[in-house]
Coordinates of C-alpha atoms and ligand atoms in Angstrom, one line a residue:
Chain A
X7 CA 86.2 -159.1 97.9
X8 CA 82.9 -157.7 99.7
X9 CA 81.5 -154.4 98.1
X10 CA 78.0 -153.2 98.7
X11 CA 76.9 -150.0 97.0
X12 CA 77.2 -147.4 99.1
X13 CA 74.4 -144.6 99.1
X14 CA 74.1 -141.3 101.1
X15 CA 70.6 -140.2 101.5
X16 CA 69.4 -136.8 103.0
X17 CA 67.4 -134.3 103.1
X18 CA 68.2 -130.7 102.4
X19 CA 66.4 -127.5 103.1
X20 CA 64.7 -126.5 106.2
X21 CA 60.9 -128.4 105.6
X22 CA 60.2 -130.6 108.3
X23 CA 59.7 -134.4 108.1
X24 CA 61.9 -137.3 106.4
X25 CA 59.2 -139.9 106.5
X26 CA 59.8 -140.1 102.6
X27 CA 64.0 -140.2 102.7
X28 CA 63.7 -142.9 105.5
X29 CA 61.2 -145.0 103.5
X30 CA 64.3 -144.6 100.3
X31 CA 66.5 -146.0 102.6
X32 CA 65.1 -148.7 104.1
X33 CA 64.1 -150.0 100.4
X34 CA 67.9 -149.8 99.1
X35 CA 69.0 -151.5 102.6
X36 CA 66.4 -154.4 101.8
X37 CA 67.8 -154.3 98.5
X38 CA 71.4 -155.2 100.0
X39 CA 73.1 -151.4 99.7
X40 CA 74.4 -149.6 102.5
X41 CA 73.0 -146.0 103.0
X42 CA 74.7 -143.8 105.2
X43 CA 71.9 -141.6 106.5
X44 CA 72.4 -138.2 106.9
X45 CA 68.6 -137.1 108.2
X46 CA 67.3 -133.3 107.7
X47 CA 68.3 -129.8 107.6
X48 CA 71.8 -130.6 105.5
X49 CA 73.4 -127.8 103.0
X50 CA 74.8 -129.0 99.7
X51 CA 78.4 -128.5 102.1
X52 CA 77.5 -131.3 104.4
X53 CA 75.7 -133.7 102.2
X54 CA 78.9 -133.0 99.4
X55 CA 81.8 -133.6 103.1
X56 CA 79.2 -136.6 104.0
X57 CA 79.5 -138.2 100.5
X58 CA 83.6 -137.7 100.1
X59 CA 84.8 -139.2 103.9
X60 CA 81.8 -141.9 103.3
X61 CA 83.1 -142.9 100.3
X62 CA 79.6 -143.5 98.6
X63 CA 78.8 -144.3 95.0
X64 CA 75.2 -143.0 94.8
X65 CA 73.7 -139.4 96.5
X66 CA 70.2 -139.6 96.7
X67 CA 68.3 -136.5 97.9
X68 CA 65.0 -135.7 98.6
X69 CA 64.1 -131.9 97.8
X70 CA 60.7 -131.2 98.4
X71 CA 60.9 -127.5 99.5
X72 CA 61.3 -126.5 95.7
X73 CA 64.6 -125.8 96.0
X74 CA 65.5 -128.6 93.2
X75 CA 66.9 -126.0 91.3
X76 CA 69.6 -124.6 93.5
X77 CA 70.4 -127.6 95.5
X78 CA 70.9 -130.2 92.7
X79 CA 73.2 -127.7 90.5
X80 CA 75.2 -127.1 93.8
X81 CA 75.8 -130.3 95.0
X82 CA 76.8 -131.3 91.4
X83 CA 79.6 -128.5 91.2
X84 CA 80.4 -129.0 95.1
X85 CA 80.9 -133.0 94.1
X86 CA 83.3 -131.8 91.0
X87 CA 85.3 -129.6 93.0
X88 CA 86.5 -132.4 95.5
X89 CA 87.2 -134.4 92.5
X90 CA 83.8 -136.1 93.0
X91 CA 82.1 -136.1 90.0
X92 CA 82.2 -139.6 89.3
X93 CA 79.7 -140.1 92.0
X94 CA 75.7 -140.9 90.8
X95 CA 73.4 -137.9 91.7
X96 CA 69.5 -138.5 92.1
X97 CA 67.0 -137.8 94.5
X98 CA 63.5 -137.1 94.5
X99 CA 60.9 -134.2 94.9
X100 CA 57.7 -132.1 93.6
X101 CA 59.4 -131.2 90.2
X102 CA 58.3 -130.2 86.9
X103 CA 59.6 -132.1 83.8
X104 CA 61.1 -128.9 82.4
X105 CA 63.1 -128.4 85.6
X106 CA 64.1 -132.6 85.4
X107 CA 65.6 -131.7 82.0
X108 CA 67.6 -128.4 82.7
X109 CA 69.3 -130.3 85.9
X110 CA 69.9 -133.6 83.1
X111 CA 71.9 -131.0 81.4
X112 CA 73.8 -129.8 84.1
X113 CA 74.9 -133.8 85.4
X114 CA 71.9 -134.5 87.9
X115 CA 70.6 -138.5 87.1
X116 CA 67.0 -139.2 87.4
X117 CA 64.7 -137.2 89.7
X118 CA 61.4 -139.3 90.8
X119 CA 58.5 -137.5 91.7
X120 CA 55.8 -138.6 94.5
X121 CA 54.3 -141.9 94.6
X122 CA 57.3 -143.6 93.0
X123 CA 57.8 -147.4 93.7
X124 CA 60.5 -147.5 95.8
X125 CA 61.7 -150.6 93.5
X126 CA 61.9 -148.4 90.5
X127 CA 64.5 -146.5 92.8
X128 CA 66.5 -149.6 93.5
X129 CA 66.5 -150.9 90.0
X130 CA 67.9 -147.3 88.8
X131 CA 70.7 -147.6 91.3
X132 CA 71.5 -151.0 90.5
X133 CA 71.4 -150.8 86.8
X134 CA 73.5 -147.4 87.1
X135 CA 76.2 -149.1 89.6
X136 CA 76.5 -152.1 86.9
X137 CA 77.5 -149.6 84.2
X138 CA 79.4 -147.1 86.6
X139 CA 80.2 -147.8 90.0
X140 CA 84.1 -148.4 91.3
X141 CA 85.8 -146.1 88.7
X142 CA 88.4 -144.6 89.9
X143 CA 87.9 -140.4 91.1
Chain B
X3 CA 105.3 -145.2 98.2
X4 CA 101.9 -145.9 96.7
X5 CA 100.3 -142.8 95.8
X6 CA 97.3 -142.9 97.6
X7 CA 99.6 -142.8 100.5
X8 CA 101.0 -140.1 100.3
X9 CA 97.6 -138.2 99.8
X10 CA 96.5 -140.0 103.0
X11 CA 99.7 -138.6 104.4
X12 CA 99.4 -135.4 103.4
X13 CA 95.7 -135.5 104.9
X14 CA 93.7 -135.7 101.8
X15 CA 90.1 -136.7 103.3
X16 CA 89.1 -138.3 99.6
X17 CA 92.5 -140.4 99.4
X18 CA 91.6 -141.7 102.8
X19 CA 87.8 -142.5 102.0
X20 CA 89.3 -144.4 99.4
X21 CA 91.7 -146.1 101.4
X22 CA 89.1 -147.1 103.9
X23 CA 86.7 -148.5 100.8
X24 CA 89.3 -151.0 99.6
X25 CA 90.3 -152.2 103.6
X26 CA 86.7 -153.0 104.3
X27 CA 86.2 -153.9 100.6
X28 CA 88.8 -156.6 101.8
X29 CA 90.6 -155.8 97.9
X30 CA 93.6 -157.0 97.3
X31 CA 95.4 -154.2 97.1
X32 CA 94.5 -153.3 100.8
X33 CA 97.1 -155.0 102.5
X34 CA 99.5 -153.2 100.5
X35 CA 98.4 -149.9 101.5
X36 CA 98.1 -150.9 105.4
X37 CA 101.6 -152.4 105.3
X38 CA 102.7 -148.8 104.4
X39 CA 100.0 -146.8 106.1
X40 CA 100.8 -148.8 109.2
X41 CA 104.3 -146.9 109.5
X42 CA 102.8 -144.2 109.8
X43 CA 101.4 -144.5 112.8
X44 CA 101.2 -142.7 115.8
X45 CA 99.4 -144.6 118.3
X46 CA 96.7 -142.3 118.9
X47 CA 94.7 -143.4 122.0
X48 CA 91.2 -145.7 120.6
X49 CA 88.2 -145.0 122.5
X50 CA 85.9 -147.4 122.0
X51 CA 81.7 -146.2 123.0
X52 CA 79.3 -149.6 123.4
X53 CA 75.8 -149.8 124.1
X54 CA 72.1 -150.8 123.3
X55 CA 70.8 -148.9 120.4
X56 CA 69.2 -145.4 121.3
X57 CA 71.5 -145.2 124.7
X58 CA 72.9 -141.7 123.0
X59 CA 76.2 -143.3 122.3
X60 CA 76.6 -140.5 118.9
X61 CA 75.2 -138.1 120.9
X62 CA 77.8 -138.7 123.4
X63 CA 80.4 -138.5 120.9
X64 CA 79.3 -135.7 119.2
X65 CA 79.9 -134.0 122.6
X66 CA 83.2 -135.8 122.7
X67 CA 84.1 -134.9 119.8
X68 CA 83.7 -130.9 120.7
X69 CA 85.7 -131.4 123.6
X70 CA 88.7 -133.0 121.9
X71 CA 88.8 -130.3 119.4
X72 CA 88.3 -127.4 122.1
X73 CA 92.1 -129.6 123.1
X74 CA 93.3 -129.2 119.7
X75 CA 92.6 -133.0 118.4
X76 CA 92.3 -134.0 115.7
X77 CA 89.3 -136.8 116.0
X78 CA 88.7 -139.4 113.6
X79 CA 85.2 -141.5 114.3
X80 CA 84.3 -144.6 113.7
X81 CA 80.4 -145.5 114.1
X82 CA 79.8 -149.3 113.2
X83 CA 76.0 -150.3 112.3
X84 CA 74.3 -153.8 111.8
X85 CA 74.6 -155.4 108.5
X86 CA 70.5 -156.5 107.8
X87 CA 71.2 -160.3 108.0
X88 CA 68.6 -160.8 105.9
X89 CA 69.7 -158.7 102.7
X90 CA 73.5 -157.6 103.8
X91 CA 72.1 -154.0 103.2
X92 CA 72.4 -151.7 106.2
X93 CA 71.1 -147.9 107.4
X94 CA 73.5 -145.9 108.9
X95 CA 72.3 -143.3 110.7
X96 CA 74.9 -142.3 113.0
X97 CA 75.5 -139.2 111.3
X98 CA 72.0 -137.8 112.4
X99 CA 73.6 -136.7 115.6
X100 CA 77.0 -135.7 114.5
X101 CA 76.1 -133.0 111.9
X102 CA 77.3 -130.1 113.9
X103 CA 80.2 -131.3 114.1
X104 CA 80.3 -132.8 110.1
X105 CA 82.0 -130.0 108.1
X106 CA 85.2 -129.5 111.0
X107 CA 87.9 -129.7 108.8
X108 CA 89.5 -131.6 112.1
X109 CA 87.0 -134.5 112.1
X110 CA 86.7 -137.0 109.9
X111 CA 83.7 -139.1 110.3
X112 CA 83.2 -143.0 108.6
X113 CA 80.2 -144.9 109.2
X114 CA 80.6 -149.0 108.9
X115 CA 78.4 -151.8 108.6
X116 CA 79.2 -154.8 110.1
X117 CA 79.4 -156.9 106.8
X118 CA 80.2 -160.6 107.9
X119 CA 81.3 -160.1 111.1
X120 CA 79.2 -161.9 114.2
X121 CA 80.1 -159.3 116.3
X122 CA 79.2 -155.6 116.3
X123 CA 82.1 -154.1 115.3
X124 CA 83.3 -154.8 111.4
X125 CA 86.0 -157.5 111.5
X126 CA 87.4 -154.5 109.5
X127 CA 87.1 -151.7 111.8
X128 CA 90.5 -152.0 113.7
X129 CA 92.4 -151.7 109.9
X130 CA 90.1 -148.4 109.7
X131 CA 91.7 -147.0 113.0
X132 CA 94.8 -147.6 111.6
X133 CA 94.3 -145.8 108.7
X134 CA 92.8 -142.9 110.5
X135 CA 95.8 -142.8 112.9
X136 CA 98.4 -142.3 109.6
X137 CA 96.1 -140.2 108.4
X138 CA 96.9 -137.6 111.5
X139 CA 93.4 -138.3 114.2
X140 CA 95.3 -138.6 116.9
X141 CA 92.2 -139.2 118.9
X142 CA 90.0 -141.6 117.3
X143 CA 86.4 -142.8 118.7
X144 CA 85.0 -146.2 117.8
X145 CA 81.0 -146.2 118.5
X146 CA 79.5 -150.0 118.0
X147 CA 76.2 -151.4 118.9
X148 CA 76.6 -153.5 122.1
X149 CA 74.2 -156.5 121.6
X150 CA 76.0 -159.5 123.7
X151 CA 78.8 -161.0 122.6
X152 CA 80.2 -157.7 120.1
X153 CA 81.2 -155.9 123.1
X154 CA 84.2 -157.9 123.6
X155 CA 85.3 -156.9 120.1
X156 CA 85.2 -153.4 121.3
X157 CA 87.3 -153.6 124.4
X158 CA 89.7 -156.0 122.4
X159 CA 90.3 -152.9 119.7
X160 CA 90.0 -150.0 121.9
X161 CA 92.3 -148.5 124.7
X162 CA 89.5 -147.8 126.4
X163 CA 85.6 -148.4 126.8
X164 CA 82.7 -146.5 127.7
X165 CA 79.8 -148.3 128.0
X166 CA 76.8 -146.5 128.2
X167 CA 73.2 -147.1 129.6
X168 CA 70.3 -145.6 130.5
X169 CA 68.0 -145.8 133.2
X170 CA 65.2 -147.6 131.7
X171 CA 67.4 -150.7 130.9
X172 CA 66.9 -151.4 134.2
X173 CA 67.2 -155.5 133.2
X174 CA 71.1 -154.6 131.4
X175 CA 72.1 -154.6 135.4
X176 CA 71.6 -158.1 134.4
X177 CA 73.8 -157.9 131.4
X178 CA 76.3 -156.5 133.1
X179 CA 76.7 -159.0 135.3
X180 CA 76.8 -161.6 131.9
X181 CA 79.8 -159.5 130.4
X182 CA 79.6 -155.8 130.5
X183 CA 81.7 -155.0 133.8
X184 CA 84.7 -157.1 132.4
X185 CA 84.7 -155.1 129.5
X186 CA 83.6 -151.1 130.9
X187 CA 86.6 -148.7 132.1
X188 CA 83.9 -146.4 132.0
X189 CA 80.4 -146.9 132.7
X190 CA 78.0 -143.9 131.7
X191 CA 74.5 -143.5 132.8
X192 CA 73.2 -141.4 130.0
X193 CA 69.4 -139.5 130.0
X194 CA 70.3 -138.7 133.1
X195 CA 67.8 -136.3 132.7
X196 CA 65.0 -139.1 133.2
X197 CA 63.6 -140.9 136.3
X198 CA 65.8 -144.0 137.8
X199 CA 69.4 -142.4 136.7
X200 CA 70.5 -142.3 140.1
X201 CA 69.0 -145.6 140.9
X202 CA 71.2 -147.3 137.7
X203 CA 74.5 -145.5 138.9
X204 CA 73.7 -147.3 142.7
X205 CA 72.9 -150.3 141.1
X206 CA 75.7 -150.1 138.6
X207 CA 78.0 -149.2 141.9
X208 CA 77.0 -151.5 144.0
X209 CA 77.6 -154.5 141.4
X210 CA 80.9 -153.1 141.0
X211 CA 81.6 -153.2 144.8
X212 CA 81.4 -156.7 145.0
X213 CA 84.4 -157.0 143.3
X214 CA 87.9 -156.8 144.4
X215 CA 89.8 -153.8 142.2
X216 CA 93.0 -154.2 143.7
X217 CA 95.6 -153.3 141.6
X218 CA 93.3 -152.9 138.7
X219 CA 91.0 -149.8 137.2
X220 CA 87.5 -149.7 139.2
X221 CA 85.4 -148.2 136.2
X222 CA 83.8 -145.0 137.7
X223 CA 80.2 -144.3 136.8
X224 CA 79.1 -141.4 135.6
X225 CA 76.0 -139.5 134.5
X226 CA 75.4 -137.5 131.2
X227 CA 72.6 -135.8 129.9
X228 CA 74.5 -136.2 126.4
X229 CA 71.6 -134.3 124.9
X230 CA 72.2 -131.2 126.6
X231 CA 76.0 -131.9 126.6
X232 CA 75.7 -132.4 130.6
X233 CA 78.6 -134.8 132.0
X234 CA 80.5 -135.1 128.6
X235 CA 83.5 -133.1 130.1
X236 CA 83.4 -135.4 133.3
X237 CA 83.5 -138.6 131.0
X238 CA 86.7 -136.8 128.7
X239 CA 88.4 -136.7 132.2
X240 CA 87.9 -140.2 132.9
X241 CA 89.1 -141.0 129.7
X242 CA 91.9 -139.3 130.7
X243 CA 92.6 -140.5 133.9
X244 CA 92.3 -143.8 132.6
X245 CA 94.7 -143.5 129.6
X246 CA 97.4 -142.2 132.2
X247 CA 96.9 -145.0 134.7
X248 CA 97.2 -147.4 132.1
X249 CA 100.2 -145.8 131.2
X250 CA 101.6 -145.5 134.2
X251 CA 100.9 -149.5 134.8
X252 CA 101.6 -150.6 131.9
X253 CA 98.1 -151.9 131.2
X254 CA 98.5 -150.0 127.9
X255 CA 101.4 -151.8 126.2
X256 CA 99.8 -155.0 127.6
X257 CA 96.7 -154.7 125.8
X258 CA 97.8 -153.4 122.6
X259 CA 100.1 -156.7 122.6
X260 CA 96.9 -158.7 123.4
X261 CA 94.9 -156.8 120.9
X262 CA 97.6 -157.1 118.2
X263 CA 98.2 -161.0 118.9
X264 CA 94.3 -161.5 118.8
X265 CA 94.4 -159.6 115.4
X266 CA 97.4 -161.6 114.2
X267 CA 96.1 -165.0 115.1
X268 CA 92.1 -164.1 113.6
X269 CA 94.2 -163.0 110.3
X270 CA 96.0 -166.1 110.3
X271 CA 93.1 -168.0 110.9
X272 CA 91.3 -166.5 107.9
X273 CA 94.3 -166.7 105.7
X274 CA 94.9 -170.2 106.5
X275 CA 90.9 -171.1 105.9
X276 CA 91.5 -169.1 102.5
X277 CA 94.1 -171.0 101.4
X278 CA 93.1 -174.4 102.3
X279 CA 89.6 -174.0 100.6
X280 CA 91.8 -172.7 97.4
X281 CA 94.4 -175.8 97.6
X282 CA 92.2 -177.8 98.8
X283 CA 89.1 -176.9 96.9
X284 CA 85.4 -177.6 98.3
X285 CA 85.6 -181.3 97.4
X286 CA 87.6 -181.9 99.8
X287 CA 85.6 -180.2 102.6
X288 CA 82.2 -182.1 101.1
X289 CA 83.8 -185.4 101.6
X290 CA 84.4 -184.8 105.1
X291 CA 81.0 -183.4 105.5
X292 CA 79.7 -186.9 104.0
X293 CA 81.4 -188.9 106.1
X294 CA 80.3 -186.7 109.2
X295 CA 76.7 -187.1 107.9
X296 CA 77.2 -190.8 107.2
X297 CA 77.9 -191.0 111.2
X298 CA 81.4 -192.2 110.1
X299 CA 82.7 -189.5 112.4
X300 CA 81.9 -186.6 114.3
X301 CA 82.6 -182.7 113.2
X302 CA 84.9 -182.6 115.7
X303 CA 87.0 -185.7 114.6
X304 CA 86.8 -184.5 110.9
X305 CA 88.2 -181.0 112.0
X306 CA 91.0 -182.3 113.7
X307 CA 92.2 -185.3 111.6
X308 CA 92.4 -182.2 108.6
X309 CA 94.2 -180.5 110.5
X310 CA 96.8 -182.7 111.5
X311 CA 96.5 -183.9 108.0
X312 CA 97.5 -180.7 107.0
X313 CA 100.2 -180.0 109.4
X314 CA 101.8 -183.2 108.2
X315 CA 101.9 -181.8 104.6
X316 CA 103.3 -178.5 105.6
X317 CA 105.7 -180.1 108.0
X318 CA 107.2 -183.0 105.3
X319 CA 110.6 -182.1 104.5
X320 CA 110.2 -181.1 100.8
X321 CA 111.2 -183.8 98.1
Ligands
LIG2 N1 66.2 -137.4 127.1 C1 67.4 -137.6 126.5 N2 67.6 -138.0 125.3 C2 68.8 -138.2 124.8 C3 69.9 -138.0 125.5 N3 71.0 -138.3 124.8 C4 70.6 -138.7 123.6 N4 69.2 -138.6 123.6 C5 68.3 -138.9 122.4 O1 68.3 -140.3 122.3 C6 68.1 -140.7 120.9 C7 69.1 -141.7 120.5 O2 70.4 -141.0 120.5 P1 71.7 -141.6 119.7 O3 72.8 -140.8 120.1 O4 71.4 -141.7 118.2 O5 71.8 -143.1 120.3 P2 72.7 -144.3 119.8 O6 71.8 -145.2 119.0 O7 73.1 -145.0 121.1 O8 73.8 -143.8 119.0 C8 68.1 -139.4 120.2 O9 66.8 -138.9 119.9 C9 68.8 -138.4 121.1 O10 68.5 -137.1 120.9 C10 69.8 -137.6 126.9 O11 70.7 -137.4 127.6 N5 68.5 -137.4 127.3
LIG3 MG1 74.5 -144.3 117.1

């Protein structure tokens, strides 16, 4: 058998570069996943399509137009409807710690803010795919 | 009928993403699910796009892919990406170009790293297709990095090739002369919108001149500004033309038998290497590497003296 961990990262909302999502995904490719790369501009529809036909285990987004607290919710409830909701949400952004606790409550994983070592990242996954990954949806 | 099946069957996307995980997860239960999937087939015709990286080869499909479904297609796509030799993790960023085309209920898009394959398209890749094909694409694309030798793997599991350039690989003329024009029914000059596109097309024709098409497909060479979705209509029709001479000649039936022997025999090989190494154990192979080390005897010598060693066992009649 030959499984990698399988991550989709992207970038929704309409703000303009992905020098911070392509960073993310070159550190989880260096540490042996395979992300499926989805670049800018995606609704919660796409990235949700994207993460079903790629089969991934992980969706890692990076929100930094301070729409954290529509897109995370949405994606999570987009995921459960296509009997996804097994799959490990996370992602990154500007967002407060009151706002990293409402979407805990509502399924989203860890959120990391600017500046983040990409290795804390990768340990995250890792340590979350250990516990989780490969159960059945 | 395994359950998964039938949800692949009845075109559930998810069932099928799972199904795809476990063939190029190479679990156990995968063969199972092909053996039944594989009935299911239609033959949908395999299009196969090779290239260096940054040729336009998913922007090319993307355009592809709108003129299939403008036919009423149904198009599943393949895009196959390197596996980092260094930690087996890959980016695949095929889907960059394909987004307007992502959430079309008739498309069904998987990316694929190349894993432990040599060449660039995942020694799993050709499973995939089948799986798409039961699944209901009855078009399905197959987009792989051409870097030398992988190319062959593309024309091997596809009905037909594109190959596509662009003008500034003005030193590929030399590739192609190494391995490209064997493999190309269709050669596209793509960023056609740059300087040197109609010099690549004269070089790229007059290369092909030289040799003699009788009786076989001369691979036309067309230009695309895949960007702008300039040329993509002239390369569907090629495709076409192509799929009904081959038809027609029966150069289809004869390369899906070479394709499926190939595929039979690689299996083979892999299974056979599997269950030596289990029977056998590594022992075995380490005492043959010491003796080849020892300059008792060459690889080659060792290789073949297992072998017929081998043979022997599994052609003594049984006690
Ligand atoms: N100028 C120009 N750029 C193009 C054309 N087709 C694709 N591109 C660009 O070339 C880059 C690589 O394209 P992509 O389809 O990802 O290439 P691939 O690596 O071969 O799949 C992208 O920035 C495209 O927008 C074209 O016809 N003209
Ligand atoms: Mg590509």
């Amino acid at each position: 058998m030959d499984r990698r961990i399988r991550v989709l990262v992207g970038k929704p909302g309409l703000d303009g570069h992905d020098r911070g999502a392509k960073v993310v995904a070159a550190a989880l490719r260096d540490a042996g996943m395979e992300v499926i790369y989805t670049g800018l501009h995606q609704t919660p529809e796409m990235i949700v399509e994207a993460a079903v036909q790629e089969d991934v285990d992980v969706v890692a987004l990076s929100v930094l137009s301070g729409a954290h607290l529509t897109v995370f919710p949405r994606v999570r409830a987009l995921l459960e409807e296509r009997g996804a909701g097994h799959k490990l949400l996370t992602g990154g952004g500007i967002i407060p710690d009151e706002d990293i606790e409402m979407l805990k409550q509502k399924g989203v994983g860890r959120l990391f803010g600017p500046g983040t070592n990409t290795s804390d990242i990768v340990e995250y996954i890792r340590e979350w795919a250990r516990t989780h990954a490969h159960s059945e949806g | 009928m395994d359950p998964l099946v039938e949800r692949v069957l009845q075109g559930e996307k998810s069932a099928l993403a799972r199904v795809i995980s476990r063939i190029e997860n190479r679990e156990p239960q995968a063969v199972a699910l092909l053996d039944e999937l594989f009935l299911h087939q239609k033959a949908a015709p395999r299009i196969g796009v090779t290239g260096p990286p940054g040729a336009g080869k998913s922007t090319l499909v993307t355009g592809l892919i709108r003129i299939l479904r403008e036919q009423g297609h149904r198009v599943g796509v393949v895009a196959v990406d390197p596996t980092s030799p260094f930690s087996g993790g890959a980016v695949l960023g095929d889907r960059v170009r394909m987004n307007e085309v992502a959430l079309d209920p008739g498309v069904f898009i998987r990316s694929m790293a190349t894993r432990g394959s040599l060449g660039g398209l995942a020694s799993t890749s050709r499973e995939v297709c089948e799986a798409l094909d039961a699944f209901g694409s009855d078009r399905i694309l197959l987009e792989t990095v051409g870097v030398g030798q992988s190319e062959l793997d593309v024309a091997q599991a596809a009905d037909s090739t594109v190959v596509v350039v662009v003008p500034e690989s003005g030193d590929s003329v030399q590739a192609l002369k190494a391995g490209l024009m064997e493999i190309a029914d269709i050669f596209v000059v793509n960023k056609a919108d740059r300087e040197g596109a109609d010099r690549m097309v004269h070089d790229l024709e007059s290369a092909l001149s030289l040799k003699n098409w009788k009786d076989r497909w001369k691979p036309p060479v067309l230009k695309t500004v895949a960007s702008r979705g300039e040329g993509i209509r002239e390369v569907n029709e090629a495709l076409e033309r192509h799929a009904a001479w081959q038809l027609e000649t029966g150069q289809l039936s004869h390369r899906r038998r070479e394709s499926v022997g190939a595929r039979i025999l690689e299996l083979t090989r892999e299974a056979v290497t599997r269950a030596v190494l289990a029977k056998a154990g590594r022992p075995e192979l380490e005492a043959r590497v010491d003796a080849v080390l020892k300059g008792v005897e060459s690889p080659y010598r060792a290789a073949e003296r297992w072998a017929a060693e081998l043979l022997d066992t599994a052609n003594a009649p049984s006690p």
